[in-house]
Tab-separated table of C-alpha atoms in Angstrom:
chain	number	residue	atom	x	y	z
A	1	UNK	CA	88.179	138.188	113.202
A	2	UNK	CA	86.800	135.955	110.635
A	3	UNK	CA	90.593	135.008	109.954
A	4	UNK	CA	91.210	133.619	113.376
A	5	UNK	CA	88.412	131.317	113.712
A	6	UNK	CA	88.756	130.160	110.279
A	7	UNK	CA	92.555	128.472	111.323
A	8	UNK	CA	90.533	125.964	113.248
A	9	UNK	CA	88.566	124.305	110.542
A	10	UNK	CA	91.421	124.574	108.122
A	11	UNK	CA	94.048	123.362	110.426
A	12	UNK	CA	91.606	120.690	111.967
A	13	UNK	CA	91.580	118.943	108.530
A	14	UNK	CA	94.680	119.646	107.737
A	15	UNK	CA	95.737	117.897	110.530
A	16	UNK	CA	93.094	115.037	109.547
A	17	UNK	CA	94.801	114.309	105.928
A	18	UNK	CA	98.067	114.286	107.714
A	19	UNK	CA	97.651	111.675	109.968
A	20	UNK	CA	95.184	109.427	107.536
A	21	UNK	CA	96.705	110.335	104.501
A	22	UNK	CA	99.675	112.358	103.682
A	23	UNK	CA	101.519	110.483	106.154
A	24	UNK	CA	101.347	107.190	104.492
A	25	UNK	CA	102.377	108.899	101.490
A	26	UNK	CA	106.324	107.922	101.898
A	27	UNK	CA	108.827	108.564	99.672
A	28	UNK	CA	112.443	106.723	101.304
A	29	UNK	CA	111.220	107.495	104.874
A	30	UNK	CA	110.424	111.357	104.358
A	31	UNK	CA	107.020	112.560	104.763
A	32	UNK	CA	105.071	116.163	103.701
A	33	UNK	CA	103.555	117.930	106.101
A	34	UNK	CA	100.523	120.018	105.282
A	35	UNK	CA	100.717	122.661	108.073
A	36	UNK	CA	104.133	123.405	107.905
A	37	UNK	CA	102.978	124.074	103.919
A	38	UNK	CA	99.390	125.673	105.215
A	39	UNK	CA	101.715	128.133	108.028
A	40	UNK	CA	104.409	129.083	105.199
A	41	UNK	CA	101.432	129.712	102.387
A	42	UNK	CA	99.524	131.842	104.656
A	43	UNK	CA	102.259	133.629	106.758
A	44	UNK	CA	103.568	134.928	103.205
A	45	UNK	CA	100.555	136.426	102.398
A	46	UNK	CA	100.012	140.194	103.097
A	47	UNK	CA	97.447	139.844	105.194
A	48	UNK	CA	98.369	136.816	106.953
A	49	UNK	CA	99.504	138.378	110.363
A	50	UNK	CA	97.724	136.141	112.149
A	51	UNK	CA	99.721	133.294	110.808
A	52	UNK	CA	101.381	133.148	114.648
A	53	UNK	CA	97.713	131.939	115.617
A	54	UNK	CA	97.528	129.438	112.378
A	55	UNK	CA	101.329	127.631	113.818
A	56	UNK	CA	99.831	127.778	117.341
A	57	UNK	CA	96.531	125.875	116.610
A	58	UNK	CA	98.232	123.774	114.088
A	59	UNK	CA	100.819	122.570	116.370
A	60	UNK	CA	98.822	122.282	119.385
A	61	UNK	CA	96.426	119.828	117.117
A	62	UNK	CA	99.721	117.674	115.715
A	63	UNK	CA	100.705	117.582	119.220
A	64	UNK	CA	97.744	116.146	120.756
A	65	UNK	CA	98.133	113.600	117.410
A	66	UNK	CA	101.502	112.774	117.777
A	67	UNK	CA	104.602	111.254	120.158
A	68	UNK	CA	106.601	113.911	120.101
A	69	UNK	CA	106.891	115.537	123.552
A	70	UNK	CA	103.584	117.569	123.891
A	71	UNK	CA	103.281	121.099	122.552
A	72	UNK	CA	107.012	120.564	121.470
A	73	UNK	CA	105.309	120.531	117.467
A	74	UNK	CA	104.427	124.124	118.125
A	75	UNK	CA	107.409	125.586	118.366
A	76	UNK	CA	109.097	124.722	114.441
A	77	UNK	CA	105.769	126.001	113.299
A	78	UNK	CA	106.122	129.505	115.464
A	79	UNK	CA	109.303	129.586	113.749
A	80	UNK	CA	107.991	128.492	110.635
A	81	UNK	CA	105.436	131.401	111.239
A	82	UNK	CA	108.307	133.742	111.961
A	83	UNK	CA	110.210	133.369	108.776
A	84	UNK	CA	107.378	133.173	106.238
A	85	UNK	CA	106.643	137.025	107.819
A	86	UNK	CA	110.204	138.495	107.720
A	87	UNK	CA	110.215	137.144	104.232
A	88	UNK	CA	106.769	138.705	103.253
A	89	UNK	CA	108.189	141.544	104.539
A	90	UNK	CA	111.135	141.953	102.054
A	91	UNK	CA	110.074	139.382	99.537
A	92	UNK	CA	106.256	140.674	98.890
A	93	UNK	CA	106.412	141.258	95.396
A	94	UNK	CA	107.637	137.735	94.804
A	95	UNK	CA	105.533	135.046	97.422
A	96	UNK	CA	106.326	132.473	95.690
A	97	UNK	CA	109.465	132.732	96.228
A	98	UNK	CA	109.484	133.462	99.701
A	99	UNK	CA	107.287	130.622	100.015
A	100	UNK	CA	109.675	128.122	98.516
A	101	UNK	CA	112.357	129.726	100.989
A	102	UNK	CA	110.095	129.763	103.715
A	103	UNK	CA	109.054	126.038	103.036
A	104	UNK	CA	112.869	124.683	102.496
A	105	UNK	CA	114.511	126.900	106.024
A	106	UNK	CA	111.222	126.001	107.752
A	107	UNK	CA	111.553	121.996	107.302
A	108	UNK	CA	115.150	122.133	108.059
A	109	UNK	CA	114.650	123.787	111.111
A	110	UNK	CA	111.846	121.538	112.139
A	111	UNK	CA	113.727	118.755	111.382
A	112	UNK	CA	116.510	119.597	113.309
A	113	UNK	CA	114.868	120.869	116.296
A	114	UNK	CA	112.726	117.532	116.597
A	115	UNK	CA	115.946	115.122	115.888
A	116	UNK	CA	117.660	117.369	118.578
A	117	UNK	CA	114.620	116.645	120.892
A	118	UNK	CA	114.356	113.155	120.156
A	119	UNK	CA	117.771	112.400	121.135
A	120	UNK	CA	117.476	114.416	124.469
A	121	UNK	CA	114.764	111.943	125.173
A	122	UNK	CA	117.277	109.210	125.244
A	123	UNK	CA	117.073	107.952	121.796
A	124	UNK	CA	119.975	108.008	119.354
A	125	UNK	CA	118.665	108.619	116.273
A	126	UNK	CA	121.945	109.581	113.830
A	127	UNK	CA	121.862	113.016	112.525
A	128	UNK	CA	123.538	112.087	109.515
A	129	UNK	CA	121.647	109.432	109.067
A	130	UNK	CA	118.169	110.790	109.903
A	131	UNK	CA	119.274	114.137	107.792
A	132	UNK	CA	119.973	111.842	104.564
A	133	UNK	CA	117.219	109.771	104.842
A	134	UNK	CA	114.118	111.623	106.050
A	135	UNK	CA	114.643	115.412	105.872
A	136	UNK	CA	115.691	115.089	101.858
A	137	UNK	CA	113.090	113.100	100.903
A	138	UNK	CA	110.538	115.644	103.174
A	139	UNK	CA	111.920	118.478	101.315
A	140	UNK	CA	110.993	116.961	98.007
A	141	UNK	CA	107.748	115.789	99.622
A	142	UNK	CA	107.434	119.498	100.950
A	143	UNK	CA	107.999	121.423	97.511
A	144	UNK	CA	105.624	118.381	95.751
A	145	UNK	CA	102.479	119.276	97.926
A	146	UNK	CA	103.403	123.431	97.984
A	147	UNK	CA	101.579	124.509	95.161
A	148	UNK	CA	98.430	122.870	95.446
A	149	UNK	CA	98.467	124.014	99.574
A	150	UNK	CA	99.238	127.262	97.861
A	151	UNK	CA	96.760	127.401	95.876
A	152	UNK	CA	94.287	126.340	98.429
A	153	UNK	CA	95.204	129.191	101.182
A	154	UNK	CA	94.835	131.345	98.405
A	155	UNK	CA	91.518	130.716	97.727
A	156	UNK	CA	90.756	130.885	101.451
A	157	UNK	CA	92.117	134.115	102.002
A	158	UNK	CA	90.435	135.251	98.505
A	159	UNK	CA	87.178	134.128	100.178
A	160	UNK	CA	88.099	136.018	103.657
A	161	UNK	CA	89.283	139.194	102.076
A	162	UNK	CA	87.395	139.389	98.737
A	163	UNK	CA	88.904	143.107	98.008
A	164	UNK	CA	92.370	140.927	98.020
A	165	UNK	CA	92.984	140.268	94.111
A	166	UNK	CA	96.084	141.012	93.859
A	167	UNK	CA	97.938	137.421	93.802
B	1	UNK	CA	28.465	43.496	48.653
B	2	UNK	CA	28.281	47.251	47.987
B	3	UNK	CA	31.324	48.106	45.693
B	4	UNK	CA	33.240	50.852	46.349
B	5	UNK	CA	33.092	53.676	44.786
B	6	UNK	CA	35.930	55.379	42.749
B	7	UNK	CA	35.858	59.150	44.628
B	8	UNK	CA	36.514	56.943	48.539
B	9	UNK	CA	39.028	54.890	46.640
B	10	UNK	CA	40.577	57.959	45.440
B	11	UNK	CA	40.511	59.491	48.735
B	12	UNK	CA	42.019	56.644	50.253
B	13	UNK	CA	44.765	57.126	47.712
B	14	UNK	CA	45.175	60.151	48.466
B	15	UNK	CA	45.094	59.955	52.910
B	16	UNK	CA	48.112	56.793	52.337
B	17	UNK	CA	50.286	58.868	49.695
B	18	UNK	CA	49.760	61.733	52.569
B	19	UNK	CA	50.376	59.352	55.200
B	20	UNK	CA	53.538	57.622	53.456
B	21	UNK	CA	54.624	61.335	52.539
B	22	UNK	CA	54.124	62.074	56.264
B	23	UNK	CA	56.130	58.958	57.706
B	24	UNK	CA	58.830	59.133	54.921
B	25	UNK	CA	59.507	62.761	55.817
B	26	UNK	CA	59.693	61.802	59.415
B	27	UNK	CA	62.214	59.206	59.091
B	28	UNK	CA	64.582	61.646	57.180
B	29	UNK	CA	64.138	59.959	53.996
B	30	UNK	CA	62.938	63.077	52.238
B	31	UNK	CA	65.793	65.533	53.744
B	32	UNK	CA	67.842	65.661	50.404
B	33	UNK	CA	64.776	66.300	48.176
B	34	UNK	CA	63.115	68.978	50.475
B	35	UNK	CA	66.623	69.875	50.782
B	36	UNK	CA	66.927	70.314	47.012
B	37	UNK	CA	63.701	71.968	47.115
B	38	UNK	CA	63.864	74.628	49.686
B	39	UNK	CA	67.256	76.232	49.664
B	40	UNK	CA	66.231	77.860	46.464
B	41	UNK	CA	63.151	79.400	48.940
B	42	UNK	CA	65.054	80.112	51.842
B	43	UNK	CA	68.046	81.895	50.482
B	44	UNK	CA	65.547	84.033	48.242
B	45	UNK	CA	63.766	84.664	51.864
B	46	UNK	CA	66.651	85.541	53.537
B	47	UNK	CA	67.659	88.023	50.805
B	48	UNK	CA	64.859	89.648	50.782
B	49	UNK	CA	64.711	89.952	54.983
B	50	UNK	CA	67.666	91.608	54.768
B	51	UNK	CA	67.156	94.196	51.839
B	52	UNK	CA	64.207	94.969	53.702
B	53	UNK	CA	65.515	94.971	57.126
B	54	UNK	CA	68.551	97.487	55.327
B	55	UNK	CA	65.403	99.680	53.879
B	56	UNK	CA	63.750	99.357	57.289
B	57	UNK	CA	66.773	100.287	59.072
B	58	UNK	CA	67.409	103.411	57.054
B	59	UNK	CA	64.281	105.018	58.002
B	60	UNK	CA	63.916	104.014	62.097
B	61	UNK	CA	67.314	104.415	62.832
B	62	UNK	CA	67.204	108.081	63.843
B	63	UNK	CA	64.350	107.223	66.638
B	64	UNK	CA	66.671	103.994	67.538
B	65	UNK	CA	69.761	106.219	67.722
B	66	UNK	CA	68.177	108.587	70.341
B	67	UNK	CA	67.046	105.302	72.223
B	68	UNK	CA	70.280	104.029	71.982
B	69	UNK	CA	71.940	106.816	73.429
B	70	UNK	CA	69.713	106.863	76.200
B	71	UNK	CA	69.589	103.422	76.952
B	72	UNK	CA	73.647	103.963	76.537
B	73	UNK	CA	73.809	106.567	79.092
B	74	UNK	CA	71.169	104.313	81.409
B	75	UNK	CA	73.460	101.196	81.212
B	76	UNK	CA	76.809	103.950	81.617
B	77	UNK	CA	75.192	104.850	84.889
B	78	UNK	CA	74.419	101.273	86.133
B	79	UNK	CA	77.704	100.000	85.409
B	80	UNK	CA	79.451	103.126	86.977
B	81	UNK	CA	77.412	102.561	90.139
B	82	UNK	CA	77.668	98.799	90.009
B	83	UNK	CA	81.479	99.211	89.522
B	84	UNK	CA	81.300	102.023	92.693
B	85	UNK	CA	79.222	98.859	94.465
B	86	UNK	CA	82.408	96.470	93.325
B	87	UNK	CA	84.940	98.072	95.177
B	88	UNK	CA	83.047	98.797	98.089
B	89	UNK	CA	82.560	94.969	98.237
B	90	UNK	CA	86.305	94.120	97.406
B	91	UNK	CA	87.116	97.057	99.956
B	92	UNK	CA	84.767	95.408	102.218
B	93	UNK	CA	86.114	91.278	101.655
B	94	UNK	CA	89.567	92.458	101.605
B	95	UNK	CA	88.647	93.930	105.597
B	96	UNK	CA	86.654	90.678	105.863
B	97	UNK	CA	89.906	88.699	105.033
B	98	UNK	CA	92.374	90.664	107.591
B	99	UNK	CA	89.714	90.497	110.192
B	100	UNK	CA	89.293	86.316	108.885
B	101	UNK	CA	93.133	86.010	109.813
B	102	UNK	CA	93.108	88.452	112.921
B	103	UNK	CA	90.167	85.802	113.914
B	104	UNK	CA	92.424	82.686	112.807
B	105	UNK	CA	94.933	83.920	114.986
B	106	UNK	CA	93.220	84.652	118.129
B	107	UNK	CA	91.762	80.896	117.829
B	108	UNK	CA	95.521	79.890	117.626
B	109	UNK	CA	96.254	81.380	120.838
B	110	UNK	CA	93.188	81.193	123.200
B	111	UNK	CA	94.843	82.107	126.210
B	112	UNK	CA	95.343	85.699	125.035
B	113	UNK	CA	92.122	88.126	124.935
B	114	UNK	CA	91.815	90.140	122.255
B	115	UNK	CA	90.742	93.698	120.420
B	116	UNK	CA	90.658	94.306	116.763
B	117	UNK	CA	91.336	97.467	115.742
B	118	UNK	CA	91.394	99.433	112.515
B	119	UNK	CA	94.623	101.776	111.576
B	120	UNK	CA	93.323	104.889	110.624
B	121	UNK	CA	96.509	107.212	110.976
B	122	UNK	CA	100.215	107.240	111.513
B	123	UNK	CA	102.175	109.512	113.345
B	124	UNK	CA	103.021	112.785	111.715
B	125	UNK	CA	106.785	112.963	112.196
B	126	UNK	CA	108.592	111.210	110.430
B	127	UNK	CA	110.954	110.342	113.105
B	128	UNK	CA	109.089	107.977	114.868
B	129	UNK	CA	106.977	105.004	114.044
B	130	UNK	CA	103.683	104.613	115.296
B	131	UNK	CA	100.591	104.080	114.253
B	132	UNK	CA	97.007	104.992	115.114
B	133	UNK	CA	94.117	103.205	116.254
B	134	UNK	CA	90.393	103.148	116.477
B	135	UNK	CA	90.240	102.115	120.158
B	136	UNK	CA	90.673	103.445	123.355
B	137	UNK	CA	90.349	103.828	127.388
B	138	UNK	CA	86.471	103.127	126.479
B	139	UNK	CA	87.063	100.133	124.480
B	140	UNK	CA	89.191	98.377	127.367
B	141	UNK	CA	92.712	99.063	125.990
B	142	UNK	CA	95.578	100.785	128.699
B	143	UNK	CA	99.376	101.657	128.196
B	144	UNK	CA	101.980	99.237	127.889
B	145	UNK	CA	99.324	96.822	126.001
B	146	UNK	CA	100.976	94.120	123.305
B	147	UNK	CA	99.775	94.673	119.783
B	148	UNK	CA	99.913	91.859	117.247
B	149	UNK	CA	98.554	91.067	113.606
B	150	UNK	CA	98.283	87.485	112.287
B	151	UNK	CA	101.536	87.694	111.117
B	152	UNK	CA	103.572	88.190	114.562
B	153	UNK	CA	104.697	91.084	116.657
B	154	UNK	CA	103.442	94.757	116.051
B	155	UNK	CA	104.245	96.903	118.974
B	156	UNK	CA	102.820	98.357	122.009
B	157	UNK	CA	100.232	100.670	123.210
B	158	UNK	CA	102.114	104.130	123.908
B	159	UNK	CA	99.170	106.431	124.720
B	160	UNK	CA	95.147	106.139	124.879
B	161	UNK	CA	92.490	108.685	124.624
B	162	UNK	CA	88.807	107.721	125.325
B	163	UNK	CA	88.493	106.910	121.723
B	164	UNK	CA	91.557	106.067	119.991
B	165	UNK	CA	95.021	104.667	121.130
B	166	UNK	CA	99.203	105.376	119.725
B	167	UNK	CA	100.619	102.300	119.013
B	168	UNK	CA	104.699	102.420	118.657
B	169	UNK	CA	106.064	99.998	116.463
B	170	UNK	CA	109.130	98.024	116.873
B	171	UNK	CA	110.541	99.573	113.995
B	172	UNK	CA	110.502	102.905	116.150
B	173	UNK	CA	113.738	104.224	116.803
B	174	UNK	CA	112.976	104.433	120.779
B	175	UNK	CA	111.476	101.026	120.588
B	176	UNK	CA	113.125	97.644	122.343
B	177	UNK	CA	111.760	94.320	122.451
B	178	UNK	CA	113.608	91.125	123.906
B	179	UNK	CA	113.703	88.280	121.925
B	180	UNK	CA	115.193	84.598	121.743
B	181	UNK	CA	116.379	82.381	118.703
B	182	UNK	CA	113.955	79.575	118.070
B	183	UNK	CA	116.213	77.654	117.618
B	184	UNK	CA	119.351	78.017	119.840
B	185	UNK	CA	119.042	78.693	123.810
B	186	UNK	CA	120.080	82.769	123.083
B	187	UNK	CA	118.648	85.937	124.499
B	188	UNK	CA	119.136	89.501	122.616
B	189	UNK	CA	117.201	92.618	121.738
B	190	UNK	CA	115.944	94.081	118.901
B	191	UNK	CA	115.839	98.036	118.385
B	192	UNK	CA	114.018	100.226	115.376
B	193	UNK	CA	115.922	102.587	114.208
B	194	UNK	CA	114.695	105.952	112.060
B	195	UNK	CA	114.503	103.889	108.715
B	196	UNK	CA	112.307	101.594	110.269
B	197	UNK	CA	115.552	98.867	109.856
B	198	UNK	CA	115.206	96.214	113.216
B	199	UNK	CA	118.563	95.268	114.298
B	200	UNK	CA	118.978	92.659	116.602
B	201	UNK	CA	121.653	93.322	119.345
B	202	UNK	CA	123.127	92.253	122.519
B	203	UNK	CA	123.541	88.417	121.572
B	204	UNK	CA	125.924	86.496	122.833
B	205	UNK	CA	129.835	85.908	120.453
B	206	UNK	CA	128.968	82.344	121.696
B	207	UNK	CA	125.394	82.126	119.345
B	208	UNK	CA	125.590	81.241	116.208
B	209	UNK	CA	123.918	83.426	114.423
B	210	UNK	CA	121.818	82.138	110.983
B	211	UNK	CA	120.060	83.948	108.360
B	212	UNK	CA	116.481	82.936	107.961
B	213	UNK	CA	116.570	82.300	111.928
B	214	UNK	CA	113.063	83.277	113.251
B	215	UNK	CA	113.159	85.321	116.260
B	216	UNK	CA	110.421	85.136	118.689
B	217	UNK	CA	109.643	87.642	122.087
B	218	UNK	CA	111.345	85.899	124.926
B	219	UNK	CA	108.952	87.252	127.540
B	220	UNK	CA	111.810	88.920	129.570
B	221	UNK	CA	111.279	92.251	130.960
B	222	UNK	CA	107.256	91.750	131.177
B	223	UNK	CA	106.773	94.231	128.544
B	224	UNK	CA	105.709	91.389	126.008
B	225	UNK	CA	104.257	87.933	126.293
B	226	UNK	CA	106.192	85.410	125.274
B	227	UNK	CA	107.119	83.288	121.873
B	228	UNK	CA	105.363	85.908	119.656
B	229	UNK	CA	106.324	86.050	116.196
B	230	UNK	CA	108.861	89.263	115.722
B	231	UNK	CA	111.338	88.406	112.610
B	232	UNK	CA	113.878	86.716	110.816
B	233	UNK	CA	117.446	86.978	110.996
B	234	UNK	CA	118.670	88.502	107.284
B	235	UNK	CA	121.992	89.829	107.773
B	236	UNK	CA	124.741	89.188	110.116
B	237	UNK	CA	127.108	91.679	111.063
B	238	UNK	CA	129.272	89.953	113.668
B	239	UNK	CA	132.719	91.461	114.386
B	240	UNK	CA	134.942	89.624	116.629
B	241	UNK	CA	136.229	92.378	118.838
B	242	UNK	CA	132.894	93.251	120.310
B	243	UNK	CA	131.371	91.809	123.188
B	244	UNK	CA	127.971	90.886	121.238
B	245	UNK	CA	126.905	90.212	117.963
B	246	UNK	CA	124.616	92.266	115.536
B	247	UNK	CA	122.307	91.184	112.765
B	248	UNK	CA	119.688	92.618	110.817
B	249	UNK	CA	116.114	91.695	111.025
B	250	UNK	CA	113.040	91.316	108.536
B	251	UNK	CA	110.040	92.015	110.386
B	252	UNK	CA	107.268	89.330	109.781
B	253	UNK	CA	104.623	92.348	109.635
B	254	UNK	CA	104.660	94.834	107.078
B	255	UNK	CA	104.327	98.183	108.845
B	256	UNK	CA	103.706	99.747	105.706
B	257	UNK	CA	100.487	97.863	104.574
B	258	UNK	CA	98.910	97.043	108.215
B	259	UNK	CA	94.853	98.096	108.421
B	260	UNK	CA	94.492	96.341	111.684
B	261	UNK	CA	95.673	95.096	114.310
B	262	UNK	CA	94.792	92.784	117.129
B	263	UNK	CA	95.402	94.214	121.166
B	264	UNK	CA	96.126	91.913	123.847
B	265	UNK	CA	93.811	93.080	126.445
B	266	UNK	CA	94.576	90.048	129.218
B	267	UNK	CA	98.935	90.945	129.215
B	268	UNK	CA	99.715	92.350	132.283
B	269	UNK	CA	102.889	94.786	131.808
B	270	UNK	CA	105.780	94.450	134.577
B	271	UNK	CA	107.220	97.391	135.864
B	272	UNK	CA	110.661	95.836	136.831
B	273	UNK	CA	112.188	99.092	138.129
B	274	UNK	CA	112.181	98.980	141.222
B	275	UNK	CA	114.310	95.557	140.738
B	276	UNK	CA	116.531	96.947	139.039
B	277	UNK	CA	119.414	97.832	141.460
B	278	UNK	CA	120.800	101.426	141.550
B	279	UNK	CA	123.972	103.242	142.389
B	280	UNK	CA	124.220	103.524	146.280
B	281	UNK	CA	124.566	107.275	147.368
């Protein structure tokens, strides 16, 4: 129980160092995002089944933050959500590895599906274009802030399930 | 008449050789032989100050050590704090000195009213360009509302909350602003694009377009007041087989750096589209 109400302050400032921070961090015009990161770190834990509960609060609070269609953010991070389990599933000797697998399908996909929903909304973006110059430089972004959002879940599901040792 | 006797003259001898000494020693006359006669004195005085102040040293220096250090630490903690106090206060001039030229440029243009606001987020896709602000629905500030630093042309207000408002840039890739050459009778639009690159678009093959031509809003449309500030021409692209021209634009603000922003609170938006005529059925 303690697990599902504790998404809400994590994600909450999450969300806060996105927007004030993390996304003025810009490397070309890619940018990290820390839930996508918090989603994949928790949702390849053993433990984390809630993680579907972690991509919905996180993406309902981006999507109150941002101009993306609303509640349209929740969706990549479901799917996010999705993968980091089916890989925890097969990969759960080895999470970091499923996390960097998790973190590198998940961005694609959330890239795609919001360049996709941009351009329904009437603006041409270039998928070439936007692919080259934003999702590369968000991957590197991505796999630059992992370990340290790693190592943070961690220590928050260490504190929530103390008999948990194992990682 | 009583003579005088030899112990007063003698002391009178002795008061004007005194006296004479006295004056003679005053006027500098007696530098080189007190000169000649003290250095001897002095540099035997200041040897023995400093053997002694060696010997004295060797036995308080412990105790001063253990001041030092403390004093050390004190004066490590007032200049760590002090230095903490400096950059709040060159955090705090360099906000006085946006907020100076936000100021400046309202006084420039005292038709429009005004809102300063601070940025304090940006958008978290990286798709689109927009930034946040601290000031909302309470604060005055609706949809549609032009946004503007000292510099020129930011964007516009895209959505407000009580508290806080989403300001899209022109750099956005949905964004379109139309603009005129200052200095040719021309009308075209600029566009953002996902790189943040402005491109201006849809002028004329009769323009001549220049680089370092400074673009300003045209007012058309009513989504912008007019003869703002957006750019400068850097890069034509003209081609002679299409209808209009192309050229790409330096914005005159730099989206990256901006901590506030100025909202034009008095610009009434248009909503042209129910001018705008439509297929008939």
């Amino acid at each position: 129980m303690l697990t599902n109400f504790i998404a809400i302050p994590v994600m909450l400032v999450l969300t806060i160092l996105q927007i004030t921070a993390v996304s003025r961090i810009v490397l070309f015009n890619g940018r990290a995002d820390l839930v996508l990161l918090a989603v994949a770190a928790w949702g390849v834990r053993e433990r984390g089944k809630n993680v579907f509960l972690w991509a919905f609060i996180g993406g309902l609070l981006i999507s109150f933050t941002s101009a993306m269609p609303l509640l349209t953010p929740i969706i990549p991070y479901m799917i996010v959500a999705l993968i980091a389990r089916i890989f925890q599933d097969r990969l759960w000797q080895a999470p970091i590895l499923s996390l960097i697998i998790v973190v590198f399908a998940g961005t694609l996909f959330q890239h795609i599906f919001s360049i996709a929903l941009i351009q329904l909304n009437g603006v041409n973006l270039g998928f070439l274009q936007s692919i080259q110059s934003v999702t590369m430089p968000s991957l590197l972004l991505n796999f630059f802030f992992l370990f340290p959002v790693y190592v943070l879940i961690s220590d928050i599901g260490k504190w929530v399930f103390p008999e948990e040792n194992y990682e | 008449m009583k003579s005088v006797s030899p112990q007063t003259l003698r002391s009178a001898v002795v008061v004007f050789l005194v006296v004479g000494i006295l004056f003679l020693a005053l006027g500098g006359f007696l530098r080189p032989v007190l000169g000649a006669v003290m250095d001897p004195f002095v540099g035997a005085q200041r040897w023995i100050s400093e053997r002694f102040m060696e010997v004295y040293d060797f036995f308080t220096l412990p105790r001063d050590v253990a001041d030092l250090l403390q004093k050390n630490s004190e004066l490590t903690d007032e200049v760590s704090s002090l230095q903490s106090q400096v950059i709040q206060l060159q955090e705090q001039l360099r906000e006085a000195d946006v907020l100076y030229s936000l100021l400046d440029f309202a006084r420039s243009r005292p038709q429009d009213k005004y809102i300063a606001s601070a940025v304090i987020g940006r958008d978290p896709s990286p798709f689109l360009h927009y930034i946040i602000i601290d000031h909302g629905s309470d604060d005055g500030i609706q949809h549609g509302m032009p946004v503007v630093t000292q510099q020129g042309l930011v964007g516009k207000v895209d959505a407000v909350t009580a508290s806080a408002a989403s300001v899209q840039l022109i750099s956005d890739p949905g964004s379109v602003v139309n603009v005129r050459l200052q200095n040719q009778i021309a009308d075209a639009q600029i566009s953002g694009s996902v790189t943040g690159e402005v491109t201006l678009e849809m002028l004329s093959q009769n323009s001549e377009i220049i680089p370092g031509e400074i673009l300003l809003t045209s007012g058309l449309g009513g989504n912008y007041p007019g003869d703002v500030i957006v750019g400068q021409i850097v890069e034509t692209n003209t081609t002679e087989n299409e209808l209009f021209q192309t050229a790409l634009v330096q914005p005159v603000v730099d989206f990256s750096a901006l901590r506030a922003v100025l909202v034009i609170t008095n610009f009434n938006t248009i909503n042209i589209n129910s001018l705008v005529p439509t297929a008939a059925p």
